[in-house]
PDB file of C-alpha atoms in Angstrom:
ATOM      1  CA  UNK A   1      29.300 -18.383 -26.157  1.00 74.00           C
ATOM      2  CA  UNK A   2      27.659 -20.255 -23.320  1.00 77.00           C
ATOM      3  CA  UNK A   3      25.044 -18.365 -21.349  1.00 85.00           C
ATOM      4  CA  UNK A   4      22.435 -19.022 -18.703  1.00 91.00           C
ATOM      5  CA  UNK A   5      19.995 -16.172 -18.198  1.00 92.00           C
ATOM      6  CA  UNK A   6      17.271 -15.348 -15.743  1.00 93.00           C
ATOM      7  CA  UNK A   7      15.101 -12.252 -15.641  1.00 85.00           C
ATOM      8  CA  UNK A   8      17.250  -9.635 -13.974  1.00 79.00           C
ATOM      9  CA  UNK A   9      14.268  -7.473 -13.071  1.00 86.00           C
ATOM     10  CA  UNK A  10      12.479  -8.262  -9.838  1.00 91.00           C
ATOM     11  CA  UNK A  11       9.112  -9.945 -10.123  1.00 94.00           C
ATOM     12  CA  UNK A  12       6.372  -8.381  -7.995  1.00 95.00           C
ATOM     13  CA  UNK A  13       3.112 -10.247  -7.582  1.00 95.00           C
ATOM     14  CA  UNK A  14       0.106 -10.266  -5.296  1.00 96.00           C
ATOM     15  CA  UNK A  15      -0.344 -12.929  -2.651  1.00 97.00           C
ATOM     16  CA  UNK A  16      -2.335 -15.883  -3.934  1.00 97.00           C
ATOM     17  CA  UNK A  17      -1.249 -15.484  -7.555  1.00 97.00           C
ATOM     18  CA  UNK A  18       1.079 -17.810  -9.444  1.00 97.00           C
ATOM     19  CA  UNK A  19       4.660 -16.655  -9.869  1.00 96.00           C
ATOM     20  CA  UNK A  20       6.477 -17.807 -13.000  1.00 96.00           C
ATOM     21  CA  UNK A  21      10.237 -17.453 -13.318  1.00 97.00           C
ATOM     22  CA  UNK A  22      12.216 -18.142 -16.461  1.00 96.00           C
ATOM     23  CA  UNK A  23      15.634 -19.667 -17.046  1.00 96.00           C
ATOM     24  CA  UNK A  24      17.079 -19.702 -20.581  1.00 95.00           C
ATOM     25  CA  UNK A  25      20.370 -21.173 -21.665  1.00 93.00           C
ATOM     26  CA  UNK A  26      22.437 -21.282 -24.836  1.00 89.00           C
ATOM     27  CA  UNK A  27      25.212 -23.571 -26.008  1.00 85.00           C
ATOM     28  CA  UNK A  28      24.818 -26.006 -23.137  1.00 83.00           C
ATOM     29  CA  UNK A  29      23.619 -29.599 -23.163  1.00 79.00           C
ATOM     30  CA  UNK A  30      22.594 -29.987 -19.525  1.00 81.00           C
ATOM     31  CA  UNK A  31      22.209 -33.390 -17.958  1.00 77.00           C
ATOM     32  CA  UNK A  32      19.852 -31.804 -15.463  1.00 85.00           C
ATOM     33  CA  UNK A  33      18.704 -28.484 -14.129  1.00 90.00           C
ATOM     34  CA  UNK A  34      18.170 -27.413 -10.535  1.00 92.00           C
ATOM     35  CA  UNK A  35      16.356 -24.568  -8.831  1.00 96.00           C
ATOM     36  CA  UNK A  36      17.541 -23.018  -5.576  1.00 96.00           C
ATOM     37  CA  UNK A  37      16.169 -20.369  -3.257  1.00 97.00           C
ATOM     38  CA  UNK A  38      18.453 -17.791  -1.677  1.00 95.00           C
ATOM     39  CA  UNK A  39      17.472 -15.406   1.101  1.00 95.00           C
ATOM     40  CA  UNK A  40      19.544 -12.252   1.835  1.00 91.00           C
ATOM     41  CA  UNK A  41      22.741 -13.078   3.695  1.00 89.00           C
ATOM     42  CA  UNK A  42      22.261 -16.825   3.400  1.00 92.00           C
ATOM     43  CA  UNK A  43      23.418 -19.686   1.249  1.00 94.00           C
ATOM     44  CA  UNK A  44      21.201 -21.155  -1.493  1.00 94.00           C
ATOM     45  CA  UNK A  45      18.759 -23.898  -0.553  1.00 95.00           C
ATOM     46  CA  UNK A  46      17.925 -26.661  -3.003  1.00 92.00           C
ATOM     47  CA  UNK A  47      14.295 -26.821  -4.172  1.00 95.00           C
ATOM     48  CA  UNK A  48      13.847 -29.035  -7.219  1.00 93.00           C
ATOM     49  CA  UNK A  49      15.813 -30.983  -9.792  1.00 91.00           C
ATOM     50  CA  UNK A  50      14.644 -31.991 -13.268  1.00 92.00           C
ATOM     51  CA  UNK A  51      16.474 -34.301 -15.647  1.00 88.00           C
ATOM     52  CA  UNK A  52      16.907 -33.714 -19.367  1.00 85.00           C
ATOM     53  CA  UNK A  53      14.421 -36.476 -20.210  1.00 88.00           C
ATOM     54  CA  UNK A  54      11.710 -35.104 -17.899  1.00 91.00           C
ATOM     55  CA  UNK A  55       9.182 -32.503 -18.996  1.00 89.00           C
ATOM     56  CA  UNK A  56       7.753 -31.508 -15.642  1.00 95.00           C
ATOM     57  CA  UNK A  57       8.354 -31.960 -11.918  1.00 94.00           C
ATOM     58  CA  UNK A  58       6.152 -30.985  -8.979  1.00 95.00           C
ATOM     59  CA  UNK A  59       6.685 -30.564  -5.271  1.00 94.00           C
ATOM     60  CA  UNK A  60       3.862 -29.149  -3.180  1.00 95.00           C
ATOM     61  CA  UNK A  61       3.196 -25.630  -4.575  1.00 97.00           C
ATOM     62  CA  UNK A  62       6.242 -25.736  -6.845  1.00 97.00           C
ATOM     63  CA  UNK A  63       6.358 -26.859 -10.456  1.00 97.00           C
ATOM     64  CA  UNK A  64       9.302 -26.932 -12.842  1.00 97.00           C
ATOM     65  CA  UNK A  65       9.224 -27.540 -16.580  1.00 96.00           C
ATOM     66  CA  UNK A  66      12.199 -28.284 -18.797  1.00 93.00           C
ATOM     67  CA  UNK A  67      12.089 -27.814 -22.574  1.00 91.00           C
ATOM     68  CA  UNK A  68      15.397 -28.876 -24.133  1.00 88.00           C
ATOM     69  CA  UNK A  69      14.200 -27.775 -27.585  1.00 90.00           C
ATOM     70  CA  UNK A  70      13.493 -24.221 -26.446  1.00 92.00           C
ATOM     71  CA  UNK A  71      16.437 -24.457 -24.018  1.00 92.00           C
ATOM     72  CA  UNK A  72      14.267 -23.125 -21.252  1.00 94.00           C
ATOM     73  CA  UNK A  73      13.030 -23.997 -17.795  1.00 95.00           C
ATOM     74  CA  UNK A  74      10.044 -22.400 -16.109  1.00 96.00           C
ATOM     75  CA  UNK A  75       9.618 -22.344 -12.340  1.00 97.00           C
ATOM     76  CA  UNK A  76       6.122 -21.823 -10.961  1.00 97.00           C
ATOM     77  CA  UNK A  77       4.976 -21.104  -7.419  1.00 97.00           C
ATOM     78  CA  UNK A  78       1.212 -21.433  -7.081  1.00 97.00           C
ATOM     79  CA  UNK A  79      -0.839 -19.732  -4.368  1.00 97.00           C
ATOM     80  CA  UNK A  80       2.162 -17.552  -3.592  1.00 97.00           C
ATOM     81  CA  UNK A  81       2.732 -16.218  -0.083  1.00 97.00           C
ATOM     82  CA  UNK A  82       4.826 -13.318   1.257  1.00 97.00           C
ATOM     83  CA  UNK A  83       7.164 -15.967   2.737  1.00 97.00           C
ATOM     84  CA  UNK A  84       8.021 -17.007  -0.832  1.00 98.00           C
ATOM     85  CA  UNK A  85       9.782 -13.660  -1.335  1.00 97.00           C
ATOM     86  CA  UNK A  86      13.419 -14.462  -2.095  1.00 97.00           C
ATOM     87  CA  UNK A  87      15.873 -14.768  -4.958  1.00 95.00           C
ATOM     88  CA  UNK A  88      15.505 -17.902  -7.066  1.00 97.00           C
ATOM     89  CA  UNK A  89      18.489 -19.360  -8.883  1.00 95.00           C
ATOM     90  CA  UNK A  90      18.553 -21.890 -11.675  1.00 95.00           C
ATOM     91  CA  UNK A  91      21.626 -24.028 -12.168  1.00 93.00           C
ATOM     92  CA  UNK A  92      22.738 -26.389 -14.910  1.00 89.00           C
ATOM     93  CA  UNK A  93      24.883 -29.442 -14.740  1.00 81.00           C
ATOM     94  CA  UNK A  94      26.475 -30.101 -18.093  1.00 69.00           C
ATOM     95  CA  UNK A  95      27.359 -33.712 -18.690  1.00 58.00           C
ATOM     96  CA  UNK A  96      30.927 -32.998 -19.677  1.00 57.00           C
ATOM     97  CA  UNK A  97      32.052 -30.801 -16.772  1.00 57.00           C
ATOM     98  CA  UNK A  98      30.547 -32.060 -13.531  1.00 61.00           C
ATOM     99  CA  UNK A  99      30.133 -28.549 -12.165  1.00 77.00           C
ATOM    100  CA  UNK A 100      27.013 -26.450 -11.615  1.00 85.00           C
ATOM    101  CA  UNK A 101      26.610 -23.260 -13.636  1.00 88.00           C
ATOM    102  CA  UNK A 102      24.253 -20.751 -11.975  1.00 92.00           C
ATOM    103  CA  UNK A 103      22.088 -18.029 -13.446  1.00 93.00           C
ATOM    104  CA  UNK A 104      22.229 -14.637 -11.795  1.00 92.00           C
ATOM    105  CA  UNK A 105      18.879 -15.163 -10.093  1.00 93.00           C
ATOM    106  CA  UNK A 106      15.481 -13.501 -10.140  1.00 95.00           C
ATOM    107  CA  UNK A 107      14.151 -11.735  -7.067  1.00 95.00           C
ATOM    108  CA  UNK A 108      10.515 -12.446  -6.279  1.00 97.00           C
ATOM    109  CA  UNK A 109       8.481 -10.119  -4.076  1.00 96.00           C
ATOM    110  CA  UNK A 110       5.053 -11.331  -2.996  1.00 97.00           C
ATOM    111  CA  UNK A 111       2.869  -8.566  -1.603  1.00 96.00           C
ATOM    112  CA  UNK A 112       0.141  -9.293   0.958  1.00 93.00           C
TER     113      UNK A 112
ATOM    114  CA  UNK B   1      22.842 -33.941  11.341  1.00 57.00           C
ATOM    115  CA  UNK B   2      24.621 -30.604  11.140  1.00 75.00           C
ATOM    116  CA  UNK B   3      24.604 -28.870   7.791  1.00 92.00           C
ATOM    117  CA  UNK B   4      27.567 -27.466   5.928  1.00 95.00           C
ATOM    118  CA  UNK B   5      29.564 -25.252   8.245  1.00 96.00           C
ATOM    119  CA  UNK B   6      31.706 -22.350   7.225  1.00 97.00           C
ATOM    120  CA  UNK B   7      33.912 -20.135   9.301  1.00 96.00           C
ATOM    121  CA  UNK B   8      34.457 -17.408   9.830  1.00 97.00           C
ATOM    122  CA  UNK B   9      31.129 -15.923   8.793  1.00 96.00           C
ATOM    123  CA  UNK B  10      32.700 -12.515   8.328  1.00 97.00           C
ATOM    124  CA  UNK B  11      36.347 -11.797   7.603  1.00 98.00           C
ATOM    125  CA  UNK B  12      38.002  -8.418   7.234  1.00 98.00           C
ATOM    126  CA  UNK B  13      41.461  -8.172   5.740  1.00 98.00           C
ATOM    127  CA  UNK B  14      43.697  -5.354   4.591  1.00 97.00           C
ATOM    128  CA  UNK B  15      45.140  -5.373   1.102  1.00 97.00           C
ATOM    129  CA  UNK B  16      48.118  -7.697   0.869  1.00 97.00           C
ATOM    130  CA  UNK B  17      47.076  -9.949   3.760  1.00 98.00           C
ATOM    131  CA  UNK B  18      46.046 -13.589   3.475  1.00 98.00           C
ATOM    132  CA  UNK B  19      42.508 -14.887   3.873  1.00 98.00           C
ATOM    133  CA  UNK B  20      41.726 -18.455   4.934  1.00 98.00           C
ATOM    134  CA  UNK B  21      38.177 -19.688   4.609  1.00 98.00           C
ATOM    135  CA  UNK B  22      37.129 -23.001   6.112  1.00 98.00           C
ATOM    136  CA  UNK B  23      34.364 -25.390   5.167  1.00 98.00           C
ATOM    137  CA  UNK B  24      33.224 -28.549   6.923  1.00 97.00           C
ATOM    138  CA  UNK B  25      30.922 -30.581   4.669  1.00 95.00           C
ATOM    139  CA  UNK B  26      27.861 -32.428   5.862  1.00 93.00           C
ATOM    140  CA  UNK B  27      28.530 -35.753   7.527  1.00 90.00           C
ATOM    141  CA  UNK B  28      29.003 -38.458   4.946  1.00 86.00           C
ATOM    142  CA  UNK B  29      29.710 -36.018   2.115  1.00 88.00           C
ATOM    143  CA  UNK B  30      33.014 -36.360   0.329  1.00 87.00           C
ATOM    144  CA  UNK B  31      32.517 -33.795  -2.453  1.00 89.00           C
ATOM    145  CA  UNK B  32      33.117 -30.103  -1.787  1.00 92.00           C
ATOM    146  CA  UNK B  33      32.582 -27.118  -4.037  1.00 93.00           C
ATOM    147  CA  UNK B  34      33.525 -23.469  -3.598  1.00 96.00           C
ATOM    148  CA  UNK B  35      31.604 -20.612  -5.201  1.00 95.00           C
ATOM    149  CA  UNK B  36      32.063 -16.848  -5.162  1.00 96.00           C
ATOM    150  CA  UNK B  37      29.200 -14.366  -5.252  1.00 94.00           C
ATOM    151  CA  UNK B  38      29.954 -10.755  -6.011  1.00 88.00           C
ATOM    152  CA  UNK B  39      27.368  -8.102  -5.093  1.00 78.00           C
ATOM    153  CA  UNK B  40      24.385  -8.191  -7.456  1.00 74.00           C
ATOM    154  CA  UNK B  41      25.842 -11.167  -9.322  1.00 78.00           C
ATOM    155  CA  UNK B  42      25.171 -14.868  -9.429  1.00 83.00           C
ATOM    156  CA  UNK B  43      27.199 -17.658  -7.939  1.00 92.00           C
ATOM    157  CA  UNK B  44      30.376 -18.410  -9.852  1.00 93.00           C
ATOM    158  CA  UNK B  45      31.929 -21.849  -9.598  1.00 92.00           C
ATOM    159  CA  UNK B  46      35.516 -21.824  -8.405  1.00 94.00           C
ATOM    160  CA  UNK B  47      36.679 -25.331  -7.566  1.00 93.00           C
ATOM    161  CA  UNK B  48      35.430 -28.875  -6.949  1.00 91.00           C
ATOM    162  CA  UNK B  49      37.351 -31.157  -4.613  1.00 92.00           C
ATOM    163  CA  UNK B  50      37.165 -34.643  -3.244  1.00 89.00           C
ATOM    164  CA  UNK B  51      39.228 -35.819  -0.315  1.00 87.00           C
ATOM    165  CA  UNK B  52      42.851 -34.987  -1.097  1.00 87.00           C
ATOM    166  CA  UNK B  53      42.072 -34.340  -4.786  1.00 91.00           C
ATOM    167  CA  UNK B  54      41.207 -31.320  -6.887  1.00 92.00           C
ATOM    168  CA  UNK B  55      38.715 -32.507  -9.503  1.00 88.00           C
ATOM    169  CA  UNK B  56      37.950 -29.270 -11.338  1.00 89.00           C
ATOM    170  CA  UNK B  57      39.576 -25.903 -10.665  1.00 92.00           C
ATOM    171  CA  UNK B  58      38.536 -24.243 -13.907  1.00 90.00           C
ATOM    172  CA  UNK B  59      36.866 -21.363 -12.049  1.00 91.00           C
ATOM    173  CA  UNK B  60      39.816 -20.497  -9.842  1.00 94.00           C
ATOM    174  CA  UNK B  61      41.893 -17.420 -10.633  1.00 93.00           C
ATOM    175  CA  UNK B  62      45.334 -18.545 -11.752  1.00 89.00           C
ATOM    176  CA  UNK B  63      47.186 -16.573  -9.108  1.00 95.00           C
ATOM    177  CA  UNK B  64      46.798 -16.056  -5.364  1.00 97.00           C
ATOM    178  CA  UNK B  65      43.953 -18.562  -4.931  1.00 97.00           C
ATOM    179  CA  UNK B  66      44.332 -22.153  -3.806  1.00 97.00           C
ATOM    180  CA  UNK B  67      42.088 -24.803  -2.293  1.00 97.00           C
ATOM    181  CA  UNK B  68      42.568 -28.066  -0.481  1.00 96.00           C
ATOM    182  CA  UNK B  69      40.470 -30.764   1.108  1.00 95.00           C
ATOM    183  CA  UNK B  70      42.752 -32.891   3.273  1.00 92.00           C
ATOM    184  CA  UNK B  71      42.068 -36.406   4.446  1.00 89.00           C
ATOM    185  CA  UNK B  72      41.303 -35.047   7.890  1.00 89.00           C
ATOM    186  CA  UNK B  73      39.774 -31.691   8.654  1.00 92.00           C
ATOM    187  CA  UNK B  74      37.890 -29.044   6.730  1.00 95.00           C
ATOM    188  CA  UNK B  75      38.351 -27.816   3.204  1.00 97.00           C
ATOM    189  CA  UNK B  76      40.336 -24.580   3.029  1.00 98.00           C
ATOM    190  CA  UNK B  77      40.106 -21.832   0.433  1.00 98.00           C
ATOM    191  CA  UNK B  78      43.177 -19.644   0.675  1.00 98.00           C
ATOM    192  CA  UNK B  79      43.571 -16.233  -0.895  1.00 98.00           C
ATOM    193  CA  UNK B  80      47.027 -14.712  -0.741  1.00 97.00           C
ATOM    194  CA  UNK B  81      47.776 -10.996  -1.007  1.00 98.00           C
ATOM    195  CA  UNK B  82      44.131 -10.025  -1.086  1.00 97.00           C
ATOM    196  CA  UNK B  83      42.945  -7.077  -3.181  1.00 96.00           C
ATOM    197  CA  UNK B  84      39.725  -5.056  -2.938  1.00 94.00           C
ATOM    198  CA  UNK B  85      38.255  -6.993  -5.862  1.00 94.00           C
ATOM    199  CA  UNK B  86      38.348 -10.165  -3.740  1.00 96.00           C
ATOM    200  CA  UNK B  87      35.601  -8.730  -1.522  1.00 96.00           C
ATOM    201  CA  UNK B  88      32.651 -11.079  -1.976  1.00 96.00           C
ATOM    202  CA  UNK B  89      30.633 -13.811  -0.328  1.00 97.00           C
ATOM    203  CA  UNK B  90      32.308 -17.205  -0.614  1.00 98.00           C
ATOM    204  CA  UNK B  91      30.029 -20.206  -0.374  1.00 97.00           C
ATOM    205  CA  UNK B  92      30.966 -23.795   0.159  1.00 96.00           C
ATOM    206  CA  UNK B  93      28.679 -26.656  -0.808  1.00 94.00           C
ATOM    207  CA  UNK B  94      28.900 -30.392  -0.379  1.00 92.00           C
ATOM    208  CA  UNK B  95      27.279 -33.422  -1.912  1.00 87.00           C
ATOM    209  CA  UNK B  96      27.203 -37.101  -1.091  1.00 83.00           C
ATOM    210  CA  UNK B  97      28.224 -38.241  -4.532  1.00 70.00           C
ATOM    211  CA  UNK B  98      29.573 -36.853  -7.752  1.00 64.00           C
ATOM    212  CA  UNK B  99      27.335 -34.265  -9.420  1.00 56.00           C
ATOM    213  CA  UNK B 100      26.993 -36.678 -12.313  1.00 60.00           C
ATOM    214  CA  UNK B 101      25.190 -39.058  -9.929  1.00 60.00           C
ATOM    215  CA  UNK B 102      22.457 -36.419  -9.759  1.00 57.00           C
ATOM    216  CA  UNK B 103      22.505 -35.151  -6.216  1.00 68.00           C
ATOM    217  CA  UNK B 104      21.729 -31.703  -4.994  1.00 81.00           C
ATOM    218  CA  UNK B 105      24.393 -29.619  -3.372  1.00 86.00           C
ATOM    219  CA  UNK B 106      23.951 -28.428   0.195  1.00 90.00           C
ATOM    220  CA  UNK B 107      25.275 -24.948   0.806  1.00 94.00           C
ATOM    221  CA  UNK B 108      26.838 -23.405   3.846  1.00 96.00           C
ATOM    222  CA  UNK B 109      25.951 -19.924   5.152  1.00 96.00           C
ATOM    223  CA  UNK B 110      28.933 -18.354   3.405  1.00 97.00           C
ATOM    224  CA  UNK B 111      31.928 -16.285   4.473  1.00 98.00           C
ATOM    225  CA  UNK B 112      31.706 -12.601   3.693  1.00 97.00           C
ATOM    226  CA  UNK B 113      35.161 -11.289   2.945  1.00 97.00           C
ATOM    227  CA  UNK B 114      35.780  -7.565   3.064  1.00 97.00           C
ATOM    228  CA  UNK B 115      39.126  -6.219   1.910  1.00 97.00           C
ATOM    229  CA  UNK B 116      39.940  -2.738   3.158  1.00 95.00           C
TER     230      UNK B 116
END
């Protein structure tokens, strides 16, 4: 069956450290993968997109990797800050459906 | 440029009533998506619409739920004869082009539906 999985347990890290979040998928062939941030009571906000033929993408303190062999994407936040505390969602677009499939999200808590 | 707008932000209905959720996409966006988020769960795709057309409704429950995106006016998600299990946050998103053209989706603030 098709699955997209993110760590369900919250990730707690100290300010200044690098946070690494994982997104694994099975039985999908995604055209691209996106990462979103969601704060409590709000809609998701787009952060980064990486295509199937790209290995890595960076934007300021954010970095995303995409390994189609391992069927995994890693999302890194360097020099993390308490303001980075939120839930982070990965989403796949599969080339044959045209719709986004979301993981359940991982909650990040950055402690000062 | 206003973002995606949804109203109402909060909606309370009794079992058996109808719920109508509205979504106005960003200016210039002709693709609209509806998602449902149950407590402690991820976003679940419901339906993808373009103006006057339903492109993909594979995530919509077969009964009681319908969606439209008319030529003029907002997109409407309609839930008839609501039940307690319909209580959730409903998010609308829009994009400028088809998802296959590789564009991010812009989300609205959501409508939180509570069924008593």
